[in-house]
Coordinates of C-alpha atoms in Angstrom, one line a residue:
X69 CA -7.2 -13.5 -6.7
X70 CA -3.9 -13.8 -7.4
X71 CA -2.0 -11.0 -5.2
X72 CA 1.8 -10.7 -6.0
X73 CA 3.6 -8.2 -2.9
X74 CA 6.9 -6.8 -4.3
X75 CA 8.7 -6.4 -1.1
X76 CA 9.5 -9.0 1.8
X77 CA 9.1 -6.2 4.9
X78 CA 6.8 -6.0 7.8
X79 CA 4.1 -4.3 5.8
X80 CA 4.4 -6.6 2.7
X81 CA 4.3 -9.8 5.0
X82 CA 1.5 -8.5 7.2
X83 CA -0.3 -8.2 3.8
X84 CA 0.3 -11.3 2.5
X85 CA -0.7 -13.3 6.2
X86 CA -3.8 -11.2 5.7
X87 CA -5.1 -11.7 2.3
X88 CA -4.0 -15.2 2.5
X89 CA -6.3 -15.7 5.6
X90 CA -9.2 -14.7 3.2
X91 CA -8.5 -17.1 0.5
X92 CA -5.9 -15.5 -1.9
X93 CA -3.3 -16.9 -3.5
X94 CA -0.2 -14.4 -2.5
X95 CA 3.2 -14.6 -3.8
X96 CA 6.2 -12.2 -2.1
X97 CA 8.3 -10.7 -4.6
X98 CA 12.6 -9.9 -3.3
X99 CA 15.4 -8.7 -5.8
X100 CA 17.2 -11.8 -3.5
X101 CA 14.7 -14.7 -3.2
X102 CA 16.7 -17.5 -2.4
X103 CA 17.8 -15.5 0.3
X104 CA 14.5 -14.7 2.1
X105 CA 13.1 -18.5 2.2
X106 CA 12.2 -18.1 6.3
X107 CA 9.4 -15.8 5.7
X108 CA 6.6 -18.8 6.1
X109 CA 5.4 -17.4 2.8
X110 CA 6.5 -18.6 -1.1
X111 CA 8.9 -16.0 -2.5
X112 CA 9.9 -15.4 -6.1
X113 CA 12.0 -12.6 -8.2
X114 CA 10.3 -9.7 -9.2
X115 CA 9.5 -10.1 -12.0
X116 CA 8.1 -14.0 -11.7
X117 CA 5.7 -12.6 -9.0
X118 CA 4.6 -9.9 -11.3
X119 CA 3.9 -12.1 -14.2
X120 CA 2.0 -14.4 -11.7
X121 CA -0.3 -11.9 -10.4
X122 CA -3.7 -10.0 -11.2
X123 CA -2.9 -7.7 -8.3
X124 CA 0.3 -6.1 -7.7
X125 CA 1.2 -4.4 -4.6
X126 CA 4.5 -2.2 -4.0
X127 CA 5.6 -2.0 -0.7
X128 CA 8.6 -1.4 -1.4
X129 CA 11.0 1.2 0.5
X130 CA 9.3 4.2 -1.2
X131 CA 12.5 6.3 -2.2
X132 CA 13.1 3.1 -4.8
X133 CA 9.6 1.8 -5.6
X134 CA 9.7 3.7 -9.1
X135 CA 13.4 2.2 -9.7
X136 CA 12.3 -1.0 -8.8
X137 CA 9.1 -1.1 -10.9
X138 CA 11.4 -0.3 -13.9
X139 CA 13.1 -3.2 -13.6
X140 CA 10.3 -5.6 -13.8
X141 CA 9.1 -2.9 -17.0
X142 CA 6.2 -1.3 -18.5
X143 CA 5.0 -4.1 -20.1
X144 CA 5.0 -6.8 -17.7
X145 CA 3.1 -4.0 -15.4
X146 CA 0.8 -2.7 -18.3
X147 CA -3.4 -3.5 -17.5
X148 CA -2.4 -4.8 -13.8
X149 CA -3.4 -3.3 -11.0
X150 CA -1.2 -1.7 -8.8
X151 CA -1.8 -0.7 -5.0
X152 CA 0.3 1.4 -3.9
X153 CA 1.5 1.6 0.2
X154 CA 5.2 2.8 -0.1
X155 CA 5.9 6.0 1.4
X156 CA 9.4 7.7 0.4
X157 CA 11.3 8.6 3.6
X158 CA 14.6 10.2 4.8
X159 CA 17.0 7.7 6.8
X160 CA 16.1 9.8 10.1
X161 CA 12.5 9.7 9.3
X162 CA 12.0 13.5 9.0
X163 CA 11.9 14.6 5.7
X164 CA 9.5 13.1 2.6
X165 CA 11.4 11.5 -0.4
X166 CA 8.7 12.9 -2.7
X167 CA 8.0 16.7 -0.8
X168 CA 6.2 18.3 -3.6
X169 CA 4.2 15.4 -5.1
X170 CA 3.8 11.5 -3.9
X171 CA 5.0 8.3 -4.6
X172 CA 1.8 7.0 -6.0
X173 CA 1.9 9.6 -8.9
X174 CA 5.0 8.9 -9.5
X175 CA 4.6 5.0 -10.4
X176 CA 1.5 6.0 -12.2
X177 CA 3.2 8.6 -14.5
X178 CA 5.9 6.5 -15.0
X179 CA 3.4 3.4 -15.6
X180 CA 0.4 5.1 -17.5
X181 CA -1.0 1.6 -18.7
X182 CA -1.0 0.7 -14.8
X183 CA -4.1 1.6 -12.9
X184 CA -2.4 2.8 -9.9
X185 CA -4.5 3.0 -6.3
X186 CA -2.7 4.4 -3.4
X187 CA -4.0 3.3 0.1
X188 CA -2.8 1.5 3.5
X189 CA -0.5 4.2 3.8
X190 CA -1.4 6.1 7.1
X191 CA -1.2 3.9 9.3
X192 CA 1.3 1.0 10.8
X193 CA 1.3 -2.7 8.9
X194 CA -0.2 -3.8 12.7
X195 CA -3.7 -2.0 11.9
X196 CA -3.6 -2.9 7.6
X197 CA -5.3 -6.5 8.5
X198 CA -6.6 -5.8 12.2
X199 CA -9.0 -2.6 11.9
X200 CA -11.1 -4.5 14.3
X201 CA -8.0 -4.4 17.2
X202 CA -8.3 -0.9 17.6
X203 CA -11.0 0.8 20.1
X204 CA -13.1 1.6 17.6
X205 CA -13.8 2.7 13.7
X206 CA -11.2 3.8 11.6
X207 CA -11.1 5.4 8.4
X208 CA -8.8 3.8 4.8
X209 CA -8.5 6.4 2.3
X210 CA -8.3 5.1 -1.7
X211 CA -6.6 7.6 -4.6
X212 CA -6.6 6.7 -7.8
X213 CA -7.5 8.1 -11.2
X214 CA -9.6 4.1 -12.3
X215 CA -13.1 3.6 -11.1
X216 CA -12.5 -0.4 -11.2
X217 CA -9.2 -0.2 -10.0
X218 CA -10.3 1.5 -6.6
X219 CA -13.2 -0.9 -6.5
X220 CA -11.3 -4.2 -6.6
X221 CA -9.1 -2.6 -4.4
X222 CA -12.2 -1.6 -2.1
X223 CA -13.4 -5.2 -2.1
X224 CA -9.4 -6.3 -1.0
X225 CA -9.5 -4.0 1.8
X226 CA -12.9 -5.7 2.8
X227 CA -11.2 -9.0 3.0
X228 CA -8.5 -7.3 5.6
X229 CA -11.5 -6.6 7.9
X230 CA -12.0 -3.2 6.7
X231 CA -16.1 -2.6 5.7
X232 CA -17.1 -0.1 3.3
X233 CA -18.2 2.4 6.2
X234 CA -14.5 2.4 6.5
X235 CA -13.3 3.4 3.4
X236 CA -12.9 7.0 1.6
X237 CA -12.3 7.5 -1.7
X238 CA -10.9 10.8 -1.7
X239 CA -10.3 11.6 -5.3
X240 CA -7.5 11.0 -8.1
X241 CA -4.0 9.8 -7.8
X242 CA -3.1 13.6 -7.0
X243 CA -4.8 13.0 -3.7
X244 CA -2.2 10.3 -2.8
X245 CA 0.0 13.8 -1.7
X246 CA -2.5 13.8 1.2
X247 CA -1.8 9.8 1.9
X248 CA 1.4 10.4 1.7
X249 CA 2.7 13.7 3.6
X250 CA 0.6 12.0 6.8
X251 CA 3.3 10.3 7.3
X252 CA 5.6 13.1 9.6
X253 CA 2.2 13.7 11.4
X254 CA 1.8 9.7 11.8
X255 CA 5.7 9.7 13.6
X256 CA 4.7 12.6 15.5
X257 CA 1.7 11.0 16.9
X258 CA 3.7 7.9 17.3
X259 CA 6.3 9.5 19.4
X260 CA 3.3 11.3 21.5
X261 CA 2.0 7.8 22.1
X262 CA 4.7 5.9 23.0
X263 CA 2.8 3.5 20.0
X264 CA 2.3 2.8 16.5
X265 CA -0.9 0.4 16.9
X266 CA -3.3 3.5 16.2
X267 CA -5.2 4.7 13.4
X268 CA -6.8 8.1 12.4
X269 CA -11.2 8.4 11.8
X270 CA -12.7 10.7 9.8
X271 CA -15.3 12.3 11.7
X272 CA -18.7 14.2 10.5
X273 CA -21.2 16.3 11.6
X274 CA -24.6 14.0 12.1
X275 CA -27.1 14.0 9.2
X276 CA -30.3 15.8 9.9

């Protein structure tokens, strides 16, 4: 597929590596593209990598992604997927840019002929495209109001190394508050750790 990543970060280029390794064609999208030609990846405006891809994927810093997406417009974003992986964030990393609702419904309010999916967003970009690193089974959790949306975004997160025992689909774009607000707990575990390599796993009680 054709996977445009607006954003040129450490989560958006870990993305890219990833879905690259599996055969896609990826394109980085920067507001400054002719400055970010070192990235070992093609780079284009906004707007050019939107209009090239079937896939769109905001990482962007999440207290601008809405901001951002209007500048490319409704209509260049209209029947293209989205996947959502920003989270919105204070500068000191302690206070949620979105408190009472998320990111994710955000864009998809603002966008409402975009299927929006929110996932990847629990954990660092170190574990999006190595779930197989850590010491065991993680969970990926997908939110998102469109049934094909979240399953062409189920089949993406396959190609990162992430099998279907892995994923959750935990309900509509409203769920993305979860996603999202895991973020303080994700620092605080972090800082308990002395690490970011780690993921959470959603654990049940064995079927009779």
């Amino acid at each position: 597929m054709r996977i445009g990543l607006l954003g040129t970060g450490n989560v958006a280029r870990a993305l890219a590596h990833g879905w690259s390794a599996a055969g896609h064609d990826v394109l980085l999208g920067s507001r400054r593209p002719k400055d970010r030609t070192d990235l070992g990846l093609p780079v284009a405006g906004l707007s050019e990598t939107a209009a090239h891809a079937e896939v769109l994927v905001n990482a962007t810093p999440g207290a601008v992604s809405v901001e951002l997406l209007h500048s490319i417009g409704a209509p260049a974003l209209a029947g293209t997927l989205l996947i959502d992986v920003g989270v919105g964030l204070s500068d000191d990393f302690t206070e949620l840019s979105h408190p009472n609702s998320s990111l994710g419904e955000q864009i998809q309010e603002a966008f409402p002929l975009t299927p929006v999916v929110k996932t990847l967003c629990t954990m660092d970009s170190t574990v999006m495209t190595a779930p197989d690193g850590l010491d065991g089974p993680s969970t990926v959790f997908l939110s998102g109001d469109d049934a094909d949306a979240k399953r062409t975004t189920g089949r993406l997160l396959t190609d990162l190394g992430w099998p279907s025992s892995s994923q959750l689909d935990i309900g509509g774009i409203t769920t993305a508050r979860g996603q999202e607000h895991f973020a303080l707990l994700f620092i605080g575990i972090a800082g308990g750790l002395g690490a970011h390599t780690f993921n959470i796993n959603v654990v049940t009680r064995p079927s009779a």
